[in-house]
């Protein structure tokens, strides 16, 4: 049974930082690209960041580029999202997801999803 479990969300003031983690089990982690998406109330799910399987190339939405850093540890089967200079508009539920093939931008191509972790940024 595949599980992706996010952690690290919480309440932070604008300008602050958080690090999200996503621990994977039940899959061969190194064979999946990993992505982060977020969804704010009343808005569609949007791509945040992704990291490739082994060469660790990363991709970011323009809205988070330069502020967020995605990384992974294929020994610990964990993907991370380091978020800095947080803004109130970053408030959302953040999800990690596993992608076997396809475009990292398209949420519907991801095979497995975590349950999400809430990030709230106060002004």
Coordinates of N, CA, C and O in Angstrom, one line a residue, residues 8 15 49 61 64 72 77 80 88:
X8 N 4.9 19.2 8.7 CA 5.7 20.5 8.7 C 4.9 21.7 8.5 O 5.4 22.8 8.6
X15 N 7.0 36.6 5.8 CA 8.5 36.7 5.9 C 9.1 35.5 6.5 O 10.4 35.4 6.4
X49 N 6.1 22.9 -7.2 CA 7.5 22.6 -7.4 C 7.5 21.1 -7.8 O 6.6 20.3 -7.4
X61 N 7.0 26.9 -9.9 CA 6.1 27.9 -10.4 C 6.7 29.3 -10.2 O 7.5 29.5 -9.3
X64 N 6.7 31.1 -6.8 CA 7.5 30.7 -5.7 C 9.0 30.6 -6.0 O 9.8 30.4 -5.1
X72 N 15.2 16.2 -2.3 CA 14.7 14.8 -2.0 C 15.9 14.0 -1.5 O 17.1 14.3 -1.8
X77 N 13.6 8.1 1.5 CA 12.3 8.1 0.8 C 11.5 9.4 1.1 O 10.3 9.2 1.4
X80 N 11.3 17.1 0.2 CA 11.1 18.3 1.1 C 10.8 19.5 0.3 O 11.1 19.6 -0.9
X88 N 1.2 36.0 2.6 CA -0.1 35.5 2.9 C -0.7 34.8 1.7 O -1.5 33.8 1.9

